[in-house]
Tab-separated table of C-alpha atoms in Angstrom:
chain	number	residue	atom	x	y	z
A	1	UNK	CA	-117.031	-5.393	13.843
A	2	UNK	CA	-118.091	-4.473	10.453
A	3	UNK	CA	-120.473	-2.077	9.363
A	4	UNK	CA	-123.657	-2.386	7.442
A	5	UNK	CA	-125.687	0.787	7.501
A	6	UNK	CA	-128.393	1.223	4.769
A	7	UNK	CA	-128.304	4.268	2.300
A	8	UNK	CA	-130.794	6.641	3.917
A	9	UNK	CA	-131.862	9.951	2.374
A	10	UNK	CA	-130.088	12.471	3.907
A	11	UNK	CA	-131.895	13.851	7.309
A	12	UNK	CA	-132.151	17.575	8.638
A	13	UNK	CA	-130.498	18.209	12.048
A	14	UNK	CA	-130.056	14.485	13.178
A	15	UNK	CA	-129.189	14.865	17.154
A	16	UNK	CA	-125.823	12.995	18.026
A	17	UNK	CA	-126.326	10.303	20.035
A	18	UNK	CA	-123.517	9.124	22.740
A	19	UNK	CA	-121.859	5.736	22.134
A	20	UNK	CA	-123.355	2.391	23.715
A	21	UNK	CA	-122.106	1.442	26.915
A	22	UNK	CA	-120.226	-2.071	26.561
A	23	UNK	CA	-123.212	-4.613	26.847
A	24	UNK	CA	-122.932	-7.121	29.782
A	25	UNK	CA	-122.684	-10.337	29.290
A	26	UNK	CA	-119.819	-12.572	27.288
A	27	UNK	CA	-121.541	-11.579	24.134
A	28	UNK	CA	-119.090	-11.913	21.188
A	29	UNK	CA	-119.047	-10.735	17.860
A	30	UNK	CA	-118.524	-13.839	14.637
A	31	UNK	CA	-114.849	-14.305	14.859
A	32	UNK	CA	-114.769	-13.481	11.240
A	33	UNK	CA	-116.659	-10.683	11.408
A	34	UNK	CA	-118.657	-11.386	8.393
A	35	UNK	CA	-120.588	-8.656	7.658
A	36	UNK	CA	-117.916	-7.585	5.047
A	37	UNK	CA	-117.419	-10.541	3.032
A	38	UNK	CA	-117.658	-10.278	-0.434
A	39	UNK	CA	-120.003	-12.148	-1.949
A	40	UNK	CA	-119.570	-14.302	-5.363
A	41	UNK	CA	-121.929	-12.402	-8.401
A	42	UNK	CA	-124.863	-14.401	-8.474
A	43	UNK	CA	-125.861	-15.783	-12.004
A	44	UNK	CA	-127.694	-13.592	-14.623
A	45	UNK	CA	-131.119	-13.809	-14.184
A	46	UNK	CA	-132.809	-15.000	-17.474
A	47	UNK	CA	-135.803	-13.117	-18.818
A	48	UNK	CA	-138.930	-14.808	-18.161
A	49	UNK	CA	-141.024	-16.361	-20.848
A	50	UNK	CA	-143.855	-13.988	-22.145
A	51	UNK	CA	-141.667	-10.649	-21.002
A	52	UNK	CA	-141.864	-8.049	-23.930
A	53	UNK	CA	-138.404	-6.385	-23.593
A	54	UNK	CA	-138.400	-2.876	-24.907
A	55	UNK	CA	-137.146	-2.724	-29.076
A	56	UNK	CA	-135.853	0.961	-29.899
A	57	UNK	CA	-137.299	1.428	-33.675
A	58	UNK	CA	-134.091	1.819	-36.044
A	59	UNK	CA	-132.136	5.504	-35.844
A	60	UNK	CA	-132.956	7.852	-38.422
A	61	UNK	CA	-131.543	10.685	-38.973
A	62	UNK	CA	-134.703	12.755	-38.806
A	63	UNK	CA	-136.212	10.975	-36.203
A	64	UNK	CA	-135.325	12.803	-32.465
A	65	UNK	CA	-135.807	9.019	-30.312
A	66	UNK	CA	-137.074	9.713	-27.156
A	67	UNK	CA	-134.498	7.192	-24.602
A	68	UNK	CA	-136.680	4.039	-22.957
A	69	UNK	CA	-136.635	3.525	-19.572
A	70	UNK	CA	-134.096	2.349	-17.399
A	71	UNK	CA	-134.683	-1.291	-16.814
A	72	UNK	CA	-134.523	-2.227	-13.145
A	73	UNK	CA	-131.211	-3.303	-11.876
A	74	UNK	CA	-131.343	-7.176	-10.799
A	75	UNK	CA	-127.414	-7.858	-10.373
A	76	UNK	CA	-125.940	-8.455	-7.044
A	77	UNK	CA	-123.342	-5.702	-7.523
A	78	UNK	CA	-126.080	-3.230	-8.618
A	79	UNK	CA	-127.796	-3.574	-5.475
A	80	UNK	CA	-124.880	-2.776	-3.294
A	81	UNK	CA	-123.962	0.354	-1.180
A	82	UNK	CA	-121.101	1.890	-2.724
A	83	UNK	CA	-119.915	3.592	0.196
A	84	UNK	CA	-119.887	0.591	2.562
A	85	UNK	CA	-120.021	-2.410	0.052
A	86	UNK	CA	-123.835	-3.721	1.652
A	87	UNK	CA	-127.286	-4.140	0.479
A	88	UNK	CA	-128.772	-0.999	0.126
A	89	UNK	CA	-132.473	-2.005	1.266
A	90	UNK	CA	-131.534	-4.569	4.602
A	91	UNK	CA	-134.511	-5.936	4.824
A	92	UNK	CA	-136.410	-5.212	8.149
A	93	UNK	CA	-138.996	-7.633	8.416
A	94	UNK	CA	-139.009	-10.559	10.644
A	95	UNK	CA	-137.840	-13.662	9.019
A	96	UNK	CA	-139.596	-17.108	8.285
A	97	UNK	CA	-137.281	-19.046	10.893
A	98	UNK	CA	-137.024	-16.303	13.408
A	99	UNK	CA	-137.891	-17.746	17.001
A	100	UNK	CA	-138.583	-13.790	18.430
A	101	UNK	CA	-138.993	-10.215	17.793
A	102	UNK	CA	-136.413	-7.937	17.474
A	103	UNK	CA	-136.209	-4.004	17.620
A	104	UNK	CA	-136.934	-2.575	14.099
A	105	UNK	CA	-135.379	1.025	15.125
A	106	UNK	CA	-132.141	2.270	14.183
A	107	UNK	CA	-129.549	4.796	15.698
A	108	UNK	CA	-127.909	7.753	14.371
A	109	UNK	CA	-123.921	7.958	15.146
A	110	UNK	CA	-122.107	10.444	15.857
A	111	UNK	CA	-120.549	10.496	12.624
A	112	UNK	CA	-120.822	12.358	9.997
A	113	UNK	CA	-122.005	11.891	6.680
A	114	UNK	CA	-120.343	13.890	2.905
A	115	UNK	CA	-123.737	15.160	3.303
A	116	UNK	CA	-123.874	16.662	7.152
A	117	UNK	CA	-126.089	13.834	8.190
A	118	UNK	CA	-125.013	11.074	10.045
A	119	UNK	CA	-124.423	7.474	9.422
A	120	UNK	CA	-127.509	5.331	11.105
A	121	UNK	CA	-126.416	2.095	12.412
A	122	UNK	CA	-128.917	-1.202	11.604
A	123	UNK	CA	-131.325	-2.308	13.222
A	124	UNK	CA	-130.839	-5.590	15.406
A	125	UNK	CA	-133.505	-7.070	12.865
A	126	UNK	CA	-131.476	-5.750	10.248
A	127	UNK	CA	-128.402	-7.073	11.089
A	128	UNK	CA	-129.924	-10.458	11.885
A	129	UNK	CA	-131.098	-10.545	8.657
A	130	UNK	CA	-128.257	-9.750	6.934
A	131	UNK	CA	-126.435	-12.137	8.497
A	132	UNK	CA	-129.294	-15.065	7.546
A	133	UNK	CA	-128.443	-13.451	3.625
A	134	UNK	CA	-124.560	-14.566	4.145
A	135	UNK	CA	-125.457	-17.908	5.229
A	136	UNK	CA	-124.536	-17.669	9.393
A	137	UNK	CA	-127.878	-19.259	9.848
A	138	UNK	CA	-126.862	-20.703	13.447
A	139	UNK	CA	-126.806	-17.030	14.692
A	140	UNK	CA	-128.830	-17.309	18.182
A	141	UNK	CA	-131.670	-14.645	17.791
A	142	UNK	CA	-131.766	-13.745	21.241
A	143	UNK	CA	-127.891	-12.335	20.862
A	144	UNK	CA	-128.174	-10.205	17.969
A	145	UNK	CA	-129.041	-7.122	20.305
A	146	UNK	CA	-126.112	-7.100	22.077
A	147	UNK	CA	-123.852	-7.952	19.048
A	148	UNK	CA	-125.414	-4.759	17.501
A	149	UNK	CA	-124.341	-2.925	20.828
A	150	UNK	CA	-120.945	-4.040	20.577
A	151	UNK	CA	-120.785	-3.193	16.879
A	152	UNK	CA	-121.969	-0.116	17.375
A	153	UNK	CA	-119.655	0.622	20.698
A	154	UNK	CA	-116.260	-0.540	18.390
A	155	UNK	CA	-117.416	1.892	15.256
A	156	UNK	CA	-117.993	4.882	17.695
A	157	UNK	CA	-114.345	4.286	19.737
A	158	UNK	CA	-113.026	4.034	16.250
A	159	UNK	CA	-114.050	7.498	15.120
A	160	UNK	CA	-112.708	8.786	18.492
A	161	UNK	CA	-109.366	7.365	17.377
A	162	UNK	CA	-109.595	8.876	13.791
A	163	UNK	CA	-110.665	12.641	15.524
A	164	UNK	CA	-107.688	12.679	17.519
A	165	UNK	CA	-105.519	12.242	14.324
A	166	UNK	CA	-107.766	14.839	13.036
A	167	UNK	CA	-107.649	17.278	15.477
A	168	UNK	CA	-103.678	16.870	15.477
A	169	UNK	CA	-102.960	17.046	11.997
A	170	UNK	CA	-105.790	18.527	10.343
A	171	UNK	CA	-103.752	21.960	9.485
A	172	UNK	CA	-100.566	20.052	8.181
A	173	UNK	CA	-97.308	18.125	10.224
A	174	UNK	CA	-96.028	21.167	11.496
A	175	UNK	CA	-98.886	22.510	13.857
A	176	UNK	CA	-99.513	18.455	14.052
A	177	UNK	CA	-95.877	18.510	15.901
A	178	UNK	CA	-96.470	21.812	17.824
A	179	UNK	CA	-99.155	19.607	19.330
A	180	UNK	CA	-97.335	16.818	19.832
A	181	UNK	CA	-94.229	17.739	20.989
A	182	UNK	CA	-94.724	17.526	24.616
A	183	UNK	CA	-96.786	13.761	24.600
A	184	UNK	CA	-99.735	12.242	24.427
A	185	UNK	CA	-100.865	13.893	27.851
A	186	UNK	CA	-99.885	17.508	27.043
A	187	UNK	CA	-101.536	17.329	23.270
A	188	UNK	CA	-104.582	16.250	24.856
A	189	UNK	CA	-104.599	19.174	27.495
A	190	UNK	CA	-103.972	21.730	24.322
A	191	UNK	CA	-106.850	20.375	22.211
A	192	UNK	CA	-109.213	20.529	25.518
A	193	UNK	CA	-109.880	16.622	25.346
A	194	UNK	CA	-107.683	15.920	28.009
A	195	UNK	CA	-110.986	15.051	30.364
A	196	UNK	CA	-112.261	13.233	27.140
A	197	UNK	CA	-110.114	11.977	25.014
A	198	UNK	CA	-112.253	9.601	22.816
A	199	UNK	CA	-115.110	12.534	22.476
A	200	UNK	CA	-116.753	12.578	19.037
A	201	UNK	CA	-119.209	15.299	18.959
A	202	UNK	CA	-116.828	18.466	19.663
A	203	UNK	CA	-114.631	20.377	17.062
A	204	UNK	CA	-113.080	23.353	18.348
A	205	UNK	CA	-111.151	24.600	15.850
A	206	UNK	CA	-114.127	27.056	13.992
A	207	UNK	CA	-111.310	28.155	11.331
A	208	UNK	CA	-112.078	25.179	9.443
A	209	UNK	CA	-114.838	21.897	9.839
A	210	UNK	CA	-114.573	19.166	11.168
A	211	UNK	CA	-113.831	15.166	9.075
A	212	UNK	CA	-116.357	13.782	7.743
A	213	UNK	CA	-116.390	9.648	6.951
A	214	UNK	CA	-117.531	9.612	2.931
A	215	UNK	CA	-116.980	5.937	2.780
A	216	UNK	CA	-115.622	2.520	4.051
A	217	UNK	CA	-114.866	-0.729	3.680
A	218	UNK	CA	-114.237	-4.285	5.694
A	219	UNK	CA	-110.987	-6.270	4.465
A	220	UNK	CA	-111.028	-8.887	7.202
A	221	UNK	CA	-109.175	-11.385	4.924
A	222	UNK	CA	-106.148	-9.246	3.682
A	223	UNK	CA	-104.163	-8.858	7.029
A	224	UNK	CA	-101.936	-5.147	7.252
A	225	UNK	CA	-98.262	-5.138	7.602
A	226	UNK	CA	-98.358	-4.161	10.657
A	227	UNK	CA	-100.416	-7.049	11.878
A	228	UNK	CA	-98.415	-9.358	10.341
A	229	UNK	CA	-94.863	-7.571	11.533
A	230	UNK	CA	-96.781	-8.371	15.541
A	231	UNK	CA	-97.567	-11.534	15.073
A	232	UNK	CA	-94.092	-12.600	13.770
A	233	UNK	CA	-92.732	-10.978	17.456
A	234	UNK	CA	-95.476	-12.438	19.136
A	235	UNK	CA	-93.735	-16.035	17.393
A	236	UNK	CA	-90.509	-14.968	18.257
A	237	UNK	CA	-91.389	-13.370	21.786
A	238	UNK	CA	-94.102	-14.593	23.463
A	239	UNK	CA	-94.012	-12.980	26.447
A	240	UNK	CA	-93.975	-9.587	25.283
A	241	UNK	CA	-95.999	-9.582	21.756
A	242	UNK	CA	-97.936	-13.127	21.747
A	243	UNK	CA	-101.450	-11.853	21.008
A	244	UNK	CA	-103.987	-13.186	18.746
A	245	UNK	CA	-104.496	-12.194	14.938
A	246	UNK	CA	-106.862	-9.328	14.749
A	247	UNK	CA	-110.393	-10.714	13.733
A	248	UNK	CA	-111.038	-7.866	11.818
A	249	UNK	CA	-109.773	-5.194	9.485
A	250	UNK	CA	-111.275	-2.359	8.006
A	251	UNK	CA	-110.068	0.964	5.553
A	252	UNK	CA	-112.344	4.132	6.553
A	253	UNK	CA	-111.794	6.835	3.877
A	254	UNK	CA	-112.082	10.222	5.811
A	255	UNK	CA	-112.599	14.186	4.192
A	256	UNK	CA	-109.887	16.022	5.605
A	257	UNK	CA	-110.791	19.946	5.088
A	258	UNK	CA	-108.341	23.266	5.450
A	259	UNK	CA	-107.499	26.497	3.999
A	260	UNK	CA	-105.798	24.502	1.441
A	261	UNK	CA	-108.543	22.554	0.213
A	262	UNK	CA	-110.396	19.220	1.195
A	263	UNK	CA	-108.015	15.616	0.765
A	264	UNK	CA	-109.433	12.546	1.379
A	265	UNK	CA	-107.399	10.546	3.986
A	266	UNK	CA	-107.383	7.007	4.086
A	267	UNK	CA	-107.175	5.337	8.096
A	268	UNK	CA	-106.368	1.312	8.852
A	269	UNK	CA	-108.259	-0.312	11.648
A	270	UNK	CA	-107.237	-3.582	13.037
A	271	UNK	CA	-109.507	-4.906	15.777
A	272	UNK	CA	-108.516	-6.919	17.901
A	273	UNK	CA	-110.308	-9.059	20.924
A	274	UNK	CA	-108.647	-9.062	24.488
A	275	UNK	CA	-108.907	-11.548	27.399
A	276	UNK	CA	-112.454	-10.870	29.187
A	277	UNK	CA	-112.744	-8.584	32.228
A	278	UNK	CA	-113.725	-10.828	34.912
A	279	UNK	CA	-117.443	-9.803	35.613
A	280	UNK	CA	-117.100	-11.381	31.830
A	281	UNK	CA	-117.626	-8.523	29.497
A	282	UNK	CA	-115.539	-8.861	26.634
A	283	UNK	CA	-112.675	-6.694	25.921
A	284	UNK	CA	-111.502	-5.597	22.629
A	285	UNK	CA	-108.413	-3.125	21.133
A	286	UNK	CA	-108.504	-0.471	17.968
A	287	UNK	CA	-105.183	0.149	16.664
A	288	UNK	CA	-106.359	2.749	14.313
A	289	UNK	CA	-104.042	4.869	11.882
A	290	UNK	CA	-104.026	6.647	8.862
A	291	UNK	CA	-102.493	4.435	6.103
A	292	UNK	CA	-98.941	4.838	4.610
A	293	UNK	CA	-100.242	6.306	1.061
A	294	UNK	CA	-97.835	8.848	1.105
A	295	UNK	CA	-94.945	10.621	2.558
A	296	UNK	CA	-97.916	12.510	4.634
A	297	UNK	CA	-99.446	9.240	6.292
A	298	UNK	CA	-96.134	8.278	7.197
A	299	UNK	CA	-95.073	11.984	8.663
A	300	UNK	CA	-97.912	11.675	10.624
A	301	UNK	CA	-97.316	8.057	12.322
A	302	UNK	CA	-93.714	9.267	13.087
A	303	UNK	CA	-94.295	12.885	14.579
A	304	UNK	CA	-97.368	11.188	17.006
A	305	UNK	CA	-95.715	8.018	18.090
A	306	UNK	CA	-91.944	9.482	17.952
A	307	UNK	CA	-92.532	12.724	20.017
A	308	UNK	CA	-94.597	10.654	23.092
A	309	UNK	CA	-91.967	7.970	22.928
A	310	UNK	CA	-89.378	10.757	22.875
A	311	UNK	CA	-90.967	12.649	25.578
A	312	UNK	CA	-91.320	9.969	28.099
A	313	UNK	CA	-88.020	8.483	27.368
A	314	UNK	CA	-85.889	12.245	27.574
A	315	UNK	CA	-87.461	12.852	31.207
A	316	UNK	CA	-90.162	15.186	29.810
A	317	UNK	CA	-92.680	15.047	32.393
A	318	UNK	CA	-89.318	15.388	35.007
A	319	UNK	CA	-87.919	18.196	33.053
A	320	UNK	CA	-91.664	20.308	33.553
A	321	UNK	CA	-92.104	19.666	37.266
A	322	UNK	CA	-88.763	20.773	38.334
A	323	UNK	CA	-89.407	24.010	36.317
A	324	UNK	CA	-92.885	24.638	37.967
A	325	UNK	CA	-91.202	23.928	41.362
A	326	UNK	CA	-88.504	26.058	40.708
A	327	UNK	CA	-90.925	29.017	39.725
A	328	UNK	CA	-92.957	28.095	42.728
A	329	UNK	CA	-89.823	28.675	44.927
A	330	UNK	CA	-89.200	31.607	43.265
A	331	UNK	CA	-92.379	33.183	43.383
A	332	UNK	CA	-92.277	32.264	48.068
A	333	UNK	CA	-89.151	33.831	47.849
A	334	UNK	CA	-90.308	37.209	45.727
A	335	UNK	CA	-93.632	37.197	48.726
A	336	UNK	CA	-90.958	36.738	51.826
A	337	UNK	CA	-89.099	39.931	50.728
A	338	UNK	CA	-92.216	41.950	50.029
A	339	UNK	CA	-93.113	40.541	53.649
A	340	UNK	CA	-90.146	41.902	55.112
A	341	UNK	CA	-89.943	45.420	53.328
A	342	UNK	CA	-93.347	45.817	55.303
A	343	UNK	CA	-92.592	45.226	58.490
């Protein structure tokens, strides 16, 4: 789902707020997702008749000229977000057409801002506005609040899947496959998510802070390579890779910080949508990875993917249990003779 928060001033000690249960219903998001897409500059607006447009007097060189004031921006592209490509003032009021209320409040995430604070997602009137502004005037009003649930569920389960990266690679590839090494399980165990593994709101390493998302940005028409490389398997094997096109794509630009320095790491998300459970709730997947930029994005994919496939495949799990049952043995054994000696 894409994102659309407004630029808020920065707020003081914001309290993280768990992620959104999955709404009931068969509530599904616009399969193109189009809070993202761009829209075409609009024409430049004209100056009305009887404006009196500012006129510097000529430069002298003894005159110090005191600069005019900025004229108000009136361009599309000046009233965008930069950091997530949206209108920086979503309007909040109810619109002309609307057939009933929606909430006006917004939540905080659990993510956090350059700044410390966190990212507020929009309100459902927001985001029904918004969506009225790109021209998806058939939107039924009395969905919006669960579409903002779900948009706000998929954004939270995708910063789960950028803080495990995070927590596994944040020092460098080589404590990243220290980690690793032993599996997906094992990793999670060592990092003390294993009873959590999507949590967002705990960092335990205190040696250095935890990411931070400085920016993003929805690319729902420019598929990844990845995508593309599963749906021409799915084509050629059905059976085993035939899934649907993701419906969405976005590029999250994340601050990476360590005694080295802060990096800014750049993570794909494809989402994709999944056959419905059968109460009807809808389903959906985040394959969610940092982007091949460098030899460093790369490293990363292979040590995380290649050491659980490695693991699994060499008998790992096997290979630990026979050890613990052969200390177990070992340690009856070592109690039987002390046993004996006593009597």
């Amino acid at each position: 789902m894409g994102w659309f928060w407004a630029d808020t001033a920065p707020s003081a000690a914001a309290a993280p707020v768990a992620p959104h249960p999955m709404p009931p219903g068969n509530m599904q998001p616009p399969p193109s997702c189009p809070m993202h897409n761009k829209m075409s500059p609009s024409a430049k607006a004209e100056v009305p008749a009887g404006a009196c447009p500012y006129v510097p007097p000529e430069k002298s060189s003894n005159t110090l000229l005191t600069p005019a004031a900025e004229p108000e921006k009136q361009g599309l592209l000046s009233r965008l977000n930069p950091l997530n490509n949206m209108f920086a003032d979503l309007d909040n009021t109810r619109a002309s057409t609307q057939t009933q209320d929606l909430p006006l409040s917004r939540e905080s995430s659990t993510i956090p801002k350059a700044d410390g604070s966190l990212w507020e997602y929009p309100s459902p009137q927001q985001m029904y506005n918004a969506m009225l502004r790109k021209g998806y005037t058939d939107t039924p009003v009395d969905a919006v609040e669960s579409m903002v649930s779900v948009h706000n569920f998929l954004n939270e389960g995708a910063w789960a899947e950028i803080m495990g990266w995070e927590r596994r690679f944040s020092r460098g590839l080589v404590d990243g496959y220290t980690i690793c090494k032993e599996g997906e399980e094992r990793a999670n165990h060592m990092l003390g998510t294993a009873e959590n593994p999507f949590d967002t709101t705990t960092w335990k390493d205190a040696d250095i802070p935890p990411p931070k998302l400085l920016r993003f940005t929805g690319r729902p028409t420019e598929p990844t390579p990845k995508s593309q490389i599963l749906q021409w398997l799915g084509w050629a094997m059905p059976e085993k890779y035939g899934t649907a096109p993701p419906f969405d794509r976005h590029d999250w630009f994340v601050e990476r910080c360590n005694q080295k320095g802060c990096k800014e790491i750049r993570y794909v998300i494809d989402y994709y949508e999944g056959a419905p459970e059968e109460t009807g709730e809808p389903v959906f997947f985040l394959d969610v990875r940092p982007a091949i930029d460098g030899p460093t994005g790369a490293g990363e994919r292979i040590v995380r993917w290649g050491t659980d496939v490695f693991w699994r495949a060499s008998g790992g799990e096997a290979r630990i249990m026979k050890r613990v049952e052969e200390a177990r043995k070992e340690r009856e054994e070592l109690e039987g003779r002390g046993k004996r000696q006593y009597s």
